[in-house]
Amino acid sequence: MEYTVSREGTTLVTLHEGTDTTACSAAEKKLSEQLAGLESPVSVVEWSVLETEVYEHPAAPFDPYTVVATFRMTVAVDAGTESEAIDRGVVVIDQVLEDGPLESITYTDEAAVSTV
């Protein structure tokens, strides 16, 4: 049976911008591009950037902003049960994100599963 498994998390995006607002917008764009470029052995059904917030302001005029961005990733997996689907989906999401360019990934919830 085919299931989708979703997981939300946060990551840090470091970049040079002029204001809090432009830093958050630029971080959302950068993370979206990074998520779109991730490669996966299974189908990444959906990903989205849910929220961005300045984590650390520049300490000096030319220092970068660090923005915390919340994201959700959903993958499709074949499994016999919901429990197996969660196990497989979590492994796939972890691997895809680990192989990508994201910094300091922290999951903010348990994986959610649904049937396709």
mmCIF file of C-alpha atoms in Angstrom:
data_model
loop_
_atom_site.group_PDB
_atom_site.id
_atom_site.type_symbol
_atom_site.label_atom_id
_atom_site.label_comp_id
_atom_site.label_asym_id
_atom_site.label_seq_id
_atom_site.Cartn_x
_atom_site.Cartn_y
_atom_site.Cartn_z
ATOM 1 C CA MET A 1 0.000 0.000 0.000
ATOM 2 C CA GLU A 2 1.233 3.527 -0.686
ATOM 3 C CA TYR A 3 1.479 6.040 2.137
ATOM 4 C CA THR A 4 2.691 9.593 2.524
ATOM 5 C CA VAL A 5 4.852 10.468 5.494
ATOM 6 C CA SER A 6 5.342 14.084 6.587
ATOM 7 C CA ARG A 7 7.716 15.661 9.015
ATOM 8 C CA GLU A 8 8.210 19.250 10.169
ATOM 9 C CA GLY A 9 11.500 20.681 11.272
ATOM 10 C CA THR A 10 13.664 23.744 11.510
ATOM 11 C CA THR A 11 16.973 24.666 9.964
ATOM 12 C CA LEU A 12 19.282 27.662 10.107
ATOM 13 C CA VAL A 13 19.927 29.812 7.058
ATOM 14 C CA THR A 14 22.858 32.228 7.185
ATOM 15 C CA LEU A 15 22.993 35.128 4.738
ATOM 16 C CA HIS A 16 23.848 38.803 4.296
ATOM 17 C CA GLU A 17 20.853 41.124 4.070
ATOM 18 C CA GLY A 18 19.961 44.667 5.014
ATOM 19 C CA THR A 19 16.953 44.264 7.299
ATOM 20 C CA ASP A 20 15.057 41.638 9.288
ATOM 21 C CA THR A 21 12.323 41.559 6.643
ATOM 22 C CA THR A 22 14.662 41.087 3.695
ATOM 23 C CA ALA A 23 16.670 38.511 5.661
ATOM 24 C CA CYS A 24 13.533 36.438 6.308
ATOM 25 C CA SER A 25 12.395 36.721 2.672
ATOM 26 C CA ALA A 26 15.835 35.809 1.360
ATOM 27 C CA ALA A 27 16.075 32.876 3.789
ATOM 28 C CA GLU A 28 12.696 31.560 2.619
ATOM 29 C CA LYS A 29 13.787 31.810 -1.016
ATOM 30 C CA LYS A 30 17.172 30.178 -0.333
ATOM 31 C CA LEU A 31 15.620 27.312 1.637
ATOM 32 C CA SER A 32 12.957 26.795 -1.043
ATOM 33 C CA GLU A 33 15.680 26.503 -3.664
ATOM 34 C CA GLN A 34 17.646 24.085 -1.484
ATOM 35 C CA LEU A 35 14.599 21.901 -0.833
ATOM 36 C CA ALA A 36 13.690 21.916 -4.536
ATOM 37 C CA GLY A 37 17.208 20.716 -5.382
ATOM 38 C CA LEU A 38 17.287 17.770 -2.971
ATOM 39 C CA GLU A 39 17.624 14.343 -4.532
ATOM 40 C CA SER A 40 15.704 11.382 -3.205
ATOM 41 C CA PRO A 41 15.478 7.655 -3.953
ATOM 42 C CA VAL A 42 11.701 7.947 -3.511
ATOM 43 C CA SER A 43 9.155 10.518 -4.475
ATOM 44 C CA VAL A 44 9.233 13.741 -2.474
ATOM 45 C CA VAL A 45 5.566 14.570 -2.762
ATOM 46 C CA GLU A 46 5.701 18.002 -1.224
ATOM 47 C CA TRP A 47 7.884 20.386 0.690
ATOM 48 C CA SER A 48 7.175 23.854 1.972
ATOM 49 C CA VAL A 49 8.726 26.608 4.023
ATOM 50 C CA LEU A 50 6.223 27.383 6.765
ATOM 51 C CA GLU A 51 7.798 30.274 8.651
ATOM 52 C CA THR A 52 11.011 32.266 8.998
ATOM 53 C CA GLU A 53 12.244 34.289 11.941
ATOM 54 C CA VAL A 54 15.534 36.030 12.683
ATOM 55 C CA TYR A 55 17.516 33.818 15.045
ATOM 56 C CA GLU A 56 20.619 35.965 15.361
ATOM 57 C CA HIS A 57 21.107 39.538 14.222
ATOM 58 C CA PRO A 58 24.431 40.665 12.773
ATOM 59 C CA ALA A 59 26.945 41.543 15.488
ATOM 60 C CA ALA A 60 28.740 44.028 13.240
ATOM 61 C CA PRO A 61 27.836 45.920 10.050
ATOM 62 C CA PHE A 62 29.045 43.262 7.599
ATOM 63 C CA ASP A 63 28.196 40.148 9.608
ATOM 64 C CA PRO A 64 25.432 37.850 8.336
ATOM 65 C CA TYR A 65 21.957 37.239 9.677
ATOM 66 C CA THR A 66 21.063 33.781 10.922
ATOM 67 C CA VAL A 67 17.422 32.957 10.251
ATOM 68 C CA VAL A 68 15.551 29.960 11.636
ATOM 69 C CA ALA A 69 13.193 28.515 9.041
ATOM 70 C CA THR A 70 10.431 26.001 9.693
ATOM 71 C CA PHE A 71 9.718 23.534 6.891
ATOM 72 C CA ARG A 72 7.617 20.463 6.122
ATOM 73 C CA MET A 73 8.643 17.602 3.858
ATOM 74 C CA THR A 74 6.360 14.814 2.642
ATOM 75 C CA VAL A 75 7.510 11.635 0.911
ATOM 76 C CA ALA A 76 5.653 8.700 -0.632
ATOM 77 C CA VAL A 77 6.573 5.185 0.493
ATOM 78 C CA ASP A 78 5.247 1.688 -0.094
ATOM 79 C CA ALA A 79 4.674 -0.315 3.079
ATOM 80 C CA GLY A 80 2.452 -2.999 4.525
ATOM 81 C CA THR A 81 1.370 -1.020 7.591
ATOM 82 C CA GLU A 82 1.288 2.568 8.829
ATOM 83 C CA SER A 83 4.037 1.733 11.308
ATOM 84 C CA GLU A 84 6.311 0.444 8.525
ATOM 85 C CA ALA A 85 5.460 3.514 6.442
ATOM 86 C CA ILE A 86 6.491 5.847 9.263
ATOM 87 C CA ASP A 87 9.750 3.950 9.772
ATOM 88 C CA ARG A 88 10.601 4.048 6.054
ATOM 89 C CA GLY A 89 9.461 7.627 5.582
ATOM 90 C CA VAL A 90 11.509 8.894 8.523
ATOM 91 C CA VAL A 91 14.627 7.165 7.215
ATOM 92 C CA VAL A 92 14.102 8.635 3.731
ATOM 93 C CA ILE A 93 13.454 12.165 5.023
ATOM 94 C CA ASP A 94 16.471 11.983 7.339
ATOM 95 C CA GLN A 95 18.720 10.751 4.528
ATOM 96 C CA VAL A 96 17.500 13.285 1.975
ATOM 97 C CA LEU A 97 18.001 16.180 4.370
ATOM 98 C CA GLU A 98 21.325 14.861 5.672
ATOM 99 C CA ASP A 99 22.690 14.634 2.122
ATOM 100 C CA GLY A 100 21.560 18.196 1.360
ATOM 101 C CA PRO A 101 23.066 21.573 2.193
ATOM 102 C CA LEU A 102 20.833 22.400 5.169
ATOM 103 C CA GLU A 103 22.367 23.497 8.487
ATOM 104 C CA SER A 104 21.336 22.373 11.969
ATOM 105 C CA ILE A 105 18.174 20.385 11.255
ATOM 106 C CA THR A 106 15.881 19.856 14.240
ATOM 107 C CA TYR A 107 12.548 18.068 13.954
ATOM 108 C CA THR A 108 9.661 19.830 15.672
ATOM 109 C CA ASP A 109 7.149 16.989 15.630
ATOM 110 C CA GLU A 110 6.734 13.282 15.137
ATOM 111 C CA ALA A 111 6.197 11.960 11.628
ATOM 112 C CA ALA A 112 2.610 11.906 10.376
ATOM 113 C CA VAL A 113 1.303 9.257 7.999
ATOM 114 C CA SER A 114 -1.683 9.001 5.660
ATOM 115 C CA THR A 115 -2.763 6.699 2.863
ATOM 116 C CA VAL A 116 -2.637 7.831 -0.746
#
